[in-house]
Amino acid sequence: MAMVSKMPIFLCLLFILIFISQTNAQPKFLYYFCIDDNGNYTANSTYQNNLNTLLSNFSSNTQIDYGFYNFSYGHDSDKVNAIGLCRGDVKPNDCRSCFNDSKVLLTKLCPNQKEAIGWYDNCMLRYSNRSIFNRNENSPGFYMRNNGNATDVNQFNQVLRDLLGSLISKASSGDSKRKFAAANMTGPGFQTIYGLVQCTPDLSEQQCSSCLVGAMSEIPQCCDSKKGGRIGRPSCNFRYEIYPFYDLTNVEILQAPAPTVFALSPSSTDALSTKGKSKTSRNVILIVVSIVAFVTLVVLVCIYLRKRRSWKHIGDDGKNGGEIRSTETLQLDFATIMAATNNFSDAWKLGQGGFGSVYKGMLSNGQEVAVKRLSRNSIQGDIEFKNEVLLVAKLQHRNLVKLLGFCLERRERVLVYEFVPNKSLDFFIFDQTKCAQLDWERRYKIIGGIARGLLYLHEDSRLRIIHRDLKASNILLDAEMNPKISDFGMARLFEMDQTQGNTNRIVGTYGYMAPEYAIHGLFSAKSDVFSFGVLVLEIVSGMEKLEGRDSLKHC
């Protein structure tokens, strides 16, 4: 009886052990997608048989020695196309094992879908009934991030951009068997940053570079200020961490330029006493500390004087031919603005911007206005607010939105603009109903107006302004559908003889951003011209950039 009573316990333990062993033998994907857009297949159908045949060749195919597999099997609607990609540092046996796990798990998780994709740490597998070869595809995708925050974020981001930029150049120039690069560079505080980028080798050099640059542009949404992150797309992927996550023996190590270190050379008088050495060291330390303190004081004074002078110039309306208005005449009290917007009523809200909300308002003289109220919790908002007041108050052109007033009380930062009844350009060109109001003559007129406003900013104004965020939602349309460039919170002021600037803080909208700005932080008038070109294509074609995909609007 004792043996009989112990049998159920033994069977339960045996079942649990079997279950655990099966679970360990079949690890979970990092991410996977079962895609319904291309239809489903039925059990034992021709498509399923072709899929099983294709996937069964993964383990024996010699292409896997290079970590890449792309083959088709079948005909017409039952044709199956598959791509497998192993991480470039993964050894062939580990690659085969990863593919074996992928083909079992992906068909189990997506039992009827004709298209599916799954990512492990070591490999990616996808299949579809449509052509997926030699195509740069950005979705579906995923991102993951390290929860730890980077120290000295600006310097960390600069080193990260340099590292990924060099890796993208190296990987995209790879051959048809491998487009992969991994390396490390020294970041802030002598901390090492490790990076890895990869494309499917069937892509061209331009397609690979475009895919990786696009993925890199999503870092602010994915892992801004984090010590590590990864973004995966069907055609490419990248990852960075502050620890080695790939096999260092299988990749080329790229070191950043070593920092300059000043050291005292050994003295020829080695017989100096310990007391003399300590005194010399103490004197050196005192001198270095004094120099650092003095330089810091000078820098702080310069920053203070520069900020004070910049705000003084805002109110300077002496010798500028009426181009610059005194900000004293523009300043409004907060009570007036609250009355104009009905206490910032939600019913009067026009939209939500990057740094706050926009409301319709009515001044006491009956004039309609648009009121931009910046977020009270935004640290960046102070910078953008001062920037916009400084710039827009100095600019007067029919194709630029007109600043009517501003408020800076307590923690409130408010800008008051002329009201344009037709909202922004994106409400028309990307709306299937409203776009019918834009015939070719009006579209031509809008393009010409934007070009004139941009020419004024770059050449005809006393100042040279680089907008840095030219896009459809920042083009407002008045009652006669005349375009007005708005939102100068990201703009930068150039000297008249200055042609190019550099920044560690990439701002703007990536779909409209010039590659040299997105990758290296270099911006100029050409950056705005690039954005203008994207905008013209949108106006003419009705093609909108949405989450890394081009979406055609039927207009």
XYZ file of C-alpha atoms in Angstrom:
555
model
C 0.000 0.000 0.000
C 2.902 2.332 0.771
C 4.291 1.797 -2.718
C 0.890 2.486 -4.278
C 0.416 5.718 -2.288
C 3.842 6.962 -3.363
C 3.237 6.300 -7.074
C 1.077 9.428 -7.718
C 3.721 11.597 -6.033
C 6.434 9.996 -8.139
C 4.410 10.532 -11.339
C 3.781 14.172 -10.455
C 7.471 14.768 -9.838
C 8.315 13.005 -13.076
C 5.810 15.153 -14.976
C 7.240 18.338 -13.424
C 10.800 17.316 -14.352
C 9.739 16.565 -17.922
C 7.911 19.896 -18.140
C 10.917 21.808 -16.801
C 13.299 20.044 -19.189
C 11.006 20.840 -22.132
C 10.786 24.455 -21.043
C 14.557 24.755 -20.781
C 15.004 23.067 -24.141
C 12.653 25.565 -25.793
C 13.521 29.090 -24.613
C 11.170 31.983 -25.180
C 11.633 34.617 -27.874
C 12.712 38.110 -26.924
C 9.875 39.255 -29.204
C 7.734 37.681 -31.893
C 4.876 38.726 -34.177
C 2.214 36.630 -35.895
C 1.156 38.771 -38.867
C -2.446 38.385 -40.061
C -2.264 40.827 -42.987
C -1.286 38.167 -45.541
C -3.880 35.575 -44.565
C -3.813 32.200 -42.834
C -3.191 28.637 -43.948
C -5.050 25.480 -42.970
C -3.594 22.327 -41.436
C -1.958 19.924 -43.908
C -2.335 22.470 -46.719
C 0.211 22.882 -49.505
C 1.507 26.061 -47.863
C 2.134 24.290 -44.550
C 3.933 21.434 -46.297
C 6.115 23.913 -48.205
C 6.850 25.779 -44.956
C 7.855 22.586 -43.154
C 10.081 21.562 -46.066
C 11.783 24.950 -46.142
C 12.394 25.101 -42.403
C 13.721 21.548 -42.282
C 16.620 22.625 -44.528
C 17.922 25.135 -41.981
C 20.089 22.676 -40.037
C 21.773 21.148 -43.085
C 22.224 24.208 -45.308
C 25.837 25.360 -45.639
C 24.795 29.032 -45.724
C 24.343 28.855 -41.977
C 28.142 28.814 -41.643
C 27.880 32.538 -42.449
C 24.920 33.051 -40.124
C 22.486 33.843 -42.936
C 19.796 31.813 -44.697
C 17.391 33.010 -47.412
C 15.468 30.550 -49.537
C 12.062 30.017 -51.161
C 10.011 26.908 -51.764
C 6.776 26.348 -53.670
C 4.886 28.237 -56.355
C 2.382 31.069 -56.682
C 0.229 31.680 -53.591
C 1.716 28.644 -51.824
C 5.287 29.859 -52.191
C 7.105 30.351 -48.870
C 10.028 32.790 -48.457
C 12.228 32.561 -45.360
C 15.121 34.536 -43.902
C 17.259 33.477 -40.970
C 19.974 35.710 -39.519
C 22.357 34.871 -36.697
C 24.268 37.503 -34.770
C 27.635 37.984 -36.441
C 29.735 36.761 -33.514
C 27.713 33.548 -32.985
C 29.487 30.299 -33.901
C 27.925 27.957 -36.541
C 26.839 25.257 -34.078
C 25.161 27.810 -31.815
C 23.558 29.369 -34.876
C 22.062 26.035 -35.964
C 20.770 25.432 -32.452
C 19.133 28.860 -32.390
C 17.473 28.282 -35.770
C 16.190 24.876 -34.629
C 14.591 26.470 -31.571
C 13.166 29.280 -33.711
C 11.464 27.121 -36.332
C 9.815 24.948 -33.654
C 8.634 27.792 -31.453
C 7.571 30.219 -34.201
C 5.309 27.687 -35.950
C 3.873 26.732 -32.557
C 3.131 30.324 -31.527
C 1.813 31.254 -34.998
C 0.101 28.008 -36.075
C -1.938 29.428 -38.961
C -0.376 32.740 -40.053
C 1.399 32.763 -43.385
C 3.784 35.439 -42.113
C 5.625 35.475 -38.779
C 8.864 36.731 -37.245
C 10.684 35.951 -34.004
C 13.885 37.158 -32.315
C 16.209 35.326 -29.973
C 19.322 36.927 -28.559
C 21.447 34.951 -31.049
C 19.233 34.864 -34.135
C 16.139 36.049 -35.996
C 13.766 33.959 -38.143
C 10.998 35.190 -40.433
C 8.901 33.691 -43.191
C 6.131 34.959 -45.461
C 4.117 34.211 -48.577
C 5.220 37.559 -50.059
C 8.645 38.595 -51.306
C 10.886 39.639 -48.407
C 14.305 39.456 -50.086
C 16.440 42.501 -50.957
C 13.972 44.766 -49.162
C 14.575 47.219 -46.329
C 11.654 46.600 -43.961
C 11.306 48.519 -40.704
C 8.302 46.859 -39.113
C 7.291 45.042 -37.106
C 10.070 45.809 -34.670
C 10.899 46.011 -30.987
C 13.202 47.766 -28.562
C 14.624 46.920 -25.138
C 16.657 49.056 -22.740
C 18.952 48.843 -19.748
C 17.185 50.432 -16.766
C 20.412 51.988 -15.470
C 20.996 55.681 -16.261
C 24.168 56.896 -17.946
C 26.377 59.412 -16.189
C 27.268 62.603 -18.093
C 24.516 61.968 -20.646
C 25.735 64.459 -23.270
C 29.235 62.981 -23.426
C 27.839 59.430 -23.303
C 25.539 60.185 -26.257
C 28.379 61.766 -28.229
C 30.616 58.695 -27.802
C 27.647 56.428 -28.594
C 26.893 58.348 -31.815
C 30.536 58.142 -32.871
C 30.657 54.424 -32.116
C 27.409 53.528 -33.902
C 28.252 55.822 -36.814
C 31.551 54.042 -37.441
C 29.901 50.636 -37.045
C 27.103 51.512 -39.480
C 29.664 52.549 -42.089
C 31.593 49.314 -41.628
C 28.582 46.969 -41.543
C 26.787 48.497 -44.548
C 29.909 48.036 -46.703
C 29.977 44.297 -45.980
C 29.520 41.636 -48.645
C 26.563 39.428 -49.574
C 27.441 36.941 -46.822
C 27.804 39.219 -43.822
C 26.932 42.813 -42.940
C 28.007 42.995 -39.314
C 30.249 45.106 -37.103
C 30.962 45.259 -33.374
C 33.436 47.324 -31.383
C 33.896 49.367 -28.233
C 34.921 52.906 -27.347
C 35.836 54.641 -24.127
C 33.017 56.774 -22.747
C 32.655 59.193 -19.802
C 34.774 58.394 -16.759
C 36.848 55.867 -18.752
C 33.736 53.672 -19.009
C 33.714 51.372 -22.031
C 30.685 51.349 -24.356
C 30.202 48.194 -26.430
C 28.172 48.357 -29.652
C 26.967 45.934 -32.316
C 25.103 46.576 -35.589
C 23.914 44.159 -38.275
C 21.843 43.974 -41.460
C 20.559 41.028 -43.459
C 23.282 40.592 -46.134
C 20.752 40.648 -49.007
C 20.432 44.429 -48.557
C 22.492 46.862 -50.593
C 24.979 49.162 -48.863
C 22.516 52.059 -49.112
C 19.588 49.971 -47.831
C 21.623 48.702 -44.866
C 22.820 52.179 -43.955
C 19.290 53.591 -44.249
C 17.853 50.835 -42.055
C 20.455 51.293 -39.314
C 20.297 55.097 -39.380
C 16.516 54.880 -39.074
C 16.801 52.471 -36.145
C 19.417 54.668 -34.506
C 17.060 57.654 -34.784
C 14.654 55.859 -32.429
C 17.128 55.930 -29.506
C 15.440 58.987 -27.890
C 12.111 57.103 -27.810
C 13.685 53.788 -26.816
C 16.504 54.369 -24.411
C 17.368 58.031 -23.995
C 19.971 58.550 -21.221
C 20.102 54.776 -20.533
C 23.334 52.781 -20.229
C 22.192 50.223 -22.765
C 19.541 49.473 -25.359
C 18.690 47.526 -28.457
C 16.369 47.987 -31.418
C 15.354 45.122 -33.684
C 13.857 45.408 -37.155
C 13.232 42.716 -39.774
C 16.137 44.007 -41.904
C 18.592 45.251 -39.280
C 19.313 45.565 -35.580
C 21.724 47.159 -33.165
C 22.603 47.005 -29.471
C 24.873 48.830 -27.059
C 25.813 48.213 -23.420
C 28.509 49.180 -20.909
C 29.581 45.535 -20.648
C 30.726 43.028 -23.313
C 27.612 41.181 -24.522
C 29.169 39.636 -27.638
C 32.109 37.266 -28.202
C 35.143 39.571 -28.151
C 37.303 36.951 -29.889
C 35.146 37.102 -33.036
C 35.040 40.872 -33.616
C 37.453 43.692 -34.260
C 37.981 45.989 -31.280
C 37.845 49.707 -32.064
C 39.161 51.952 -29.349
C 38.381 55.653 -29.026
C 41.333 58.088 -29.034
C 43.023 57.860 -25.676
C 42.604 60.913 -23.435
C 45.665 63.061 -22.967
C 47.329 62.307 -19.651
C 49.969 64.618 -18.216
C 52.438 62.857 -15.943
C 55.544 64.023 -14.119
C 58.667 62.407 -15.559
C 60.911 60.560 -13.092
C 63.516 62.755 -11.560
C 67.168 61.902 -11.998
C 67.684 62.664 -8.346
C 66.182 59.466 -6.956
C 67.860 60.135 -3.612
C 65.303 62.848 -2.737
C 63.785 62.263 0.634
C 60.186 61.178 1.137
C 59.495 64.524 2.768
C 60.732 66.388 -0.309
C 58.594 64.240 -2.653
C 55.445 64.770 -0.616
C 56.052 68.533 -0.550
C 56.452 68.610 -4.337
C 53.281 66.579 -4.809
C 51.361 68.886 -2.478
C 52.527 71.948 -4.403
C 51.491 70.386 -7.709
C 48.036 69.566 -6.331
C 47.582 73.118 -5.012
C 48.568 74.603 -8.375
C 46.229 72.299 -10.337
C 43.295 72.955 -7.966
C 43.865 76.719 -8.191
C 43.941 76.655 -11.992
C 40.768 74.548 -12.196
C 38.939 76.846 -9.753
C 39.992 79.956 -11.687
C 38.952 78.517 -15.069
C 35.599 77.421 -13.619
C 34.985 80.916 -12.230
C 35.807 82.524 -15.594
C 33.467 80.139 -17.445
C 30.598 80.844 -15.032
C 31.063 84.606 -15.366
C 31.127 84.343 -19.171
C 27.937 82.267 -19.184
C 26.198 84.796 -16.921
C 27.263 87.786 -19.041
C 26.272 86.029 -22.253
C 22.784 85.211 -20.986
C 22.359 88.738 -19.621
C 23.447 90.261 -22.944
C 21.160 87.982 -24.972
C 18.101 89.032 -22.977
C 19.132 92.677 -23.180
C 19.265 92.402 -26.975
C 15.681 91.151 -27.080
C 14.435 94.587 -26.079
C 16.845 96.467 -28.345
C 14.860 98.177 -31.083
C 17.332 100.939 -31.873
C 18.988 100.430 -35.257
C 17.161 97.598 -36.902
C 14.800 99.317 -39.240
C 11.668 98.182 -37.441
C 12.600 94.521 -37.866
C 13.001 93.999 -34.127
C 10.192 94.988 -31.788
C 10.695 95.778 -28.132
C 9.623 92.838 -25.963
C 8.315 95.282 -23.365
C 5.400 96.048 -25.666
C 4.774 92.303 -26.105
C 4.728 91.249 -22.455
C 1.290 90.304 -21.099
C 0.239 89.465 -17.570
C -0.967 85.965 -16.801
C -4.432 87.120 -15.687
C -5.056 88.596 -19.150
C -4.088 85.324 -20.817
C -6.283 83.270 -18.471
C -9.248 85.509 -19.297
C -8.513 85.224 -23.026
C -8.514 81.400 -22.929
C -11.427 80.986 -20.493
C -8.987 79.743 -17.853
C -7.319 77.404 -20.385
C -10.565 75.575 -21.007
C -10.350 72.144 -22.652
C -13.106 73.274 -25.018
C -10.727 75.935 -26.359
C -7.771 73.591 -26.733
C -6.416 73.376 -30.286
C -3.792 70.713 -29.837
C -0.813 69.331 -27.953
C 2.730 70.285 -28.890
C 6.113 68.863 -27.989
C 6.519 71.132 -24.957
C 2.953 72.025 -24.032
C -0.624 72.732 -25.169
C -2.054 75.261 -27.639
C -5.366 77.058 -26.965
C -7.563 79.425 -28.903
C -8.002 82.771 -27.163
C -9.872 86.075 -27.452
C -8.222 89.286 -26.262
C -10.206 92.128 -24.724
C -10.100 94.028 -28.048
C -11.824 91.116 -29.818
C -8.696 89.792 -31.561
C -8.458 86.005 -31.883
C -5.122 84.514 -30.854
C -3.392 81.160 -30.438
C -1.902 80.679 -26.961
C 0.975 78.224 -26.481
C 1.329 77.247 -22.806
C 4.567 75.407 -22.132
C 4.656 72.533 -19.688
C 5.455 73.683 -16.160
C 7.464 70.522 -15.482
C 9.645 70.713 -18.592
C 13.260 71.663 -17.880
C 13.914 71.990 -21.590
C 10.911 74.248 -21.920
C 12.750 77.258 -20.418
C 15.403 77.014 -23.109
C 12.888 76.652 -25.930
C 10.750 79.488 -24.537
C 13.614 81.984 -24.402
C 14.783 80.799 -27.811
C 11.390 81.338 -29.391
C 10.857 84.809 -27.886
C 14.351 85.874 -28.907
C 13.981 84.677 -32.481
C 10.337 85.229 -33.389
C 10.233 88.748 -31.890
C 12.962 89.719 -34.362
C 11.369 88.199 -37.459
C 8.671 89.773 -39.620
C 7.543 88.038 -42.811
C 4.177 87.103 -44.292
C 5.175 83.434 -44.355
C 6.258 83.313 -40.709
C 3.789 83.112 -37.857
C 3.582 86.445 -35.989
C 4.327 86.669 -32.263
C 1.806 88.993 -30.560
C 2.890 88.624 -26.949
C 4.369 86.482 -24.218
C 4.110 85.925 -20.477
C 6.788 84.916 -17.994
C 5.308 84.870 -14.488
C 6.262 82.482 -11.703
C 6.563 79.089 -13.415
C 4.258 79.984 -16.299
C 5.726 80.433 -19.772
C 3.193 81.426 -22.426
C 3.509 82.561 -26.052
C 0.674 84.385 -27.854
C 0.559 84.124 -31.646
C -1.726 85.324 -34.391
C -4.621 82.896 -34.868
C -4.726 80.981 -38.141
C -8.172 79.425 -38.730
C -7.109 76.551 -40.989
C -4.802 74.882 -38.469
C -1.702 73.163 -39.874
C -0.829 71.676 -43.247
C -0.906 68.067 -42.019
C -4.657 68.399 -41.300
C -5.181 68.752 -45.048
C -2.606 66.728 -46.966
C -3.001 63.611 -44.780
C -6.803 63.701 -44.544
C -8.674 61.844 -47.279
C -11.561 64.326 -47.205
C -9.841 67.666 -46.588
C -7.047 67.031 -49.070
C -9.598 67.481 -51.857
C -9.571 71.211 -51.006
C -5.935 71.392 -52.067
C -5.897 71.527 -55.859
C -2.555 71.735 -57.652
C -2.659 75.524 -57.778
C -3.033 75.781 -53.997
C -0.370 73.172 -53.396
C 2.008 75.101 -55.624
C 1.138 78.289 -53.739
C 1.827 76.603 -50.376
C 5.178 75.219 -51.548
C 6.195 78.653 -52.845
C 5.176 80.364 -49.602
C 7.191 77.916 -47.479
C 10.205 78.438 -49.760
C 9.925 82.226 -49.401
C 9.722 81.973 -45.623
C 12.729 79.668 -45.555
C 14.707 81.985 -47.854
C 13.943 84.868 -45.490
C 15.217 82.872 -42.514
C 18.420 81.814 -44.287
C 19.311 84.849 -46.420
C 17.039 87.907 -46.307
C 16.677 88.477 -42.553
C 19.259 90.476 -40.617
C 19.710 87.223 -38.683
C 20.374 83.809 -40.140
C 18.038 81.245 -38.576
C 18.198 77.453 -38.954
C 14.728 76.126 -38.075
C 15.743 72.449 -37.485
C 12.136 71.167 -37.248
C 10.478 71.991 -40.581
C 7.536 69.604 -41.082
C 3.873 69.594 -42.090
C 2.529 70.100 -38.568
C 4.681 73.238 -38.188
C 3.235 74.886 -41.305
C 0.100 76.850 -40.391
C -2.490 77.958 -42.965
C -4.389 81.238 -42.718
C -7.885 81.972 -44.057
C -6.521 82.313 -47.625
C -4.471 79.113 -47.260
C -1.212 81.066 -47.131
C 1.477 79.044 -45.328
C 3.208 80.343 -42.212
C 6.244 78.622 -40.691
C 5.798 78.193 -36.924
C 7.386 76.663 -33.816
C 10.885 78.118 -33.468
C 11.637 76.353 -30.183
C 14.320 74.206 -31.871
C 15.774 76.993 -34.053
C 19.408 78.085 -33.897
C 20.892 81.506 -34.621
C 23.861 81.717 -37.027
C 26.272 84.548 -37.701
C 25.842 85.840 -41.256
C 29.180 84.338 -42.350
C 28.626 81.049 -40.494
C 27.751 78.065 -42.682
C 27.600 75.096 -40.314
C 26.980 74.241 -36.654
C 27.443 71.203 -34.446
C 25.451 70.017 -31.442
C 25.481 67.140 -28.955
C 21.695 67.366 -28.553
C 19.798 66.120 -31.599
C 16.345 67.687 -31.735
C 13.586 67.713 -34.321
C 11.587 65.057 -36.153
C 13.643 62.183 -37.541
C 11.537 61.573 -40.636
C 12.491 65.045 -41.872
C 16.061 65.063 -40.571
C 19.148 65.217 -42.785
C 21.473 62.210 -42.299
C 24.535 64.273 -41.304
C 22.457 65.914 -38.570
C 20.876 62.693 -37.286
C 24.211 60.840 -37.153
C 26.850 63.484 -36.412
C 24.875 66.480 -35.093
C 25.969 68.706 -38.008
C 23.351 71.207 -39.141
C 23.225 74.109 -41.599
C 20.859 75.759 -44.041
C 21.144 72.530 -46.039
C 19.488 70.682 -43.144
C 16.367 72.836 -43.525
C 16.495 72.385 -47.305
C 16.544 68.606 -46.811
C 13.454 68.866 -44.552
C 11.819 71.131 -47.132
C 12.426 68.473 -49.799
C 10.684 65.824 -47.663
C 7.825 68.275 -47.071
C 7.454 68.959 -50.801
C 7.262 65.232 -51.503
C 4.513 64.911 -48.884
C 2.545 67.831 -50.371
C 2.808 66.455 -53.909
C 2.318 62.747 -53.219
C 0.201 62.571 -50.067
C 2.796 60.193 -48.581
C 3.211 60.465 -44.830
C 5.986 59.154 -42.583
C 4.373 57.091 -39.805
C 6.382 55.151 -37.202
C 9.187 54.354 -39.610
C 6.813 53.397 -42.453
C 5.629 55.322 -45.489
C 1.825 55.395 -45.523
C 0.144 56.314 -48.814
C -2.951 58.453 -48.425
C -5.498 58.133 -51.206
C -6.221 61.720 -52.136
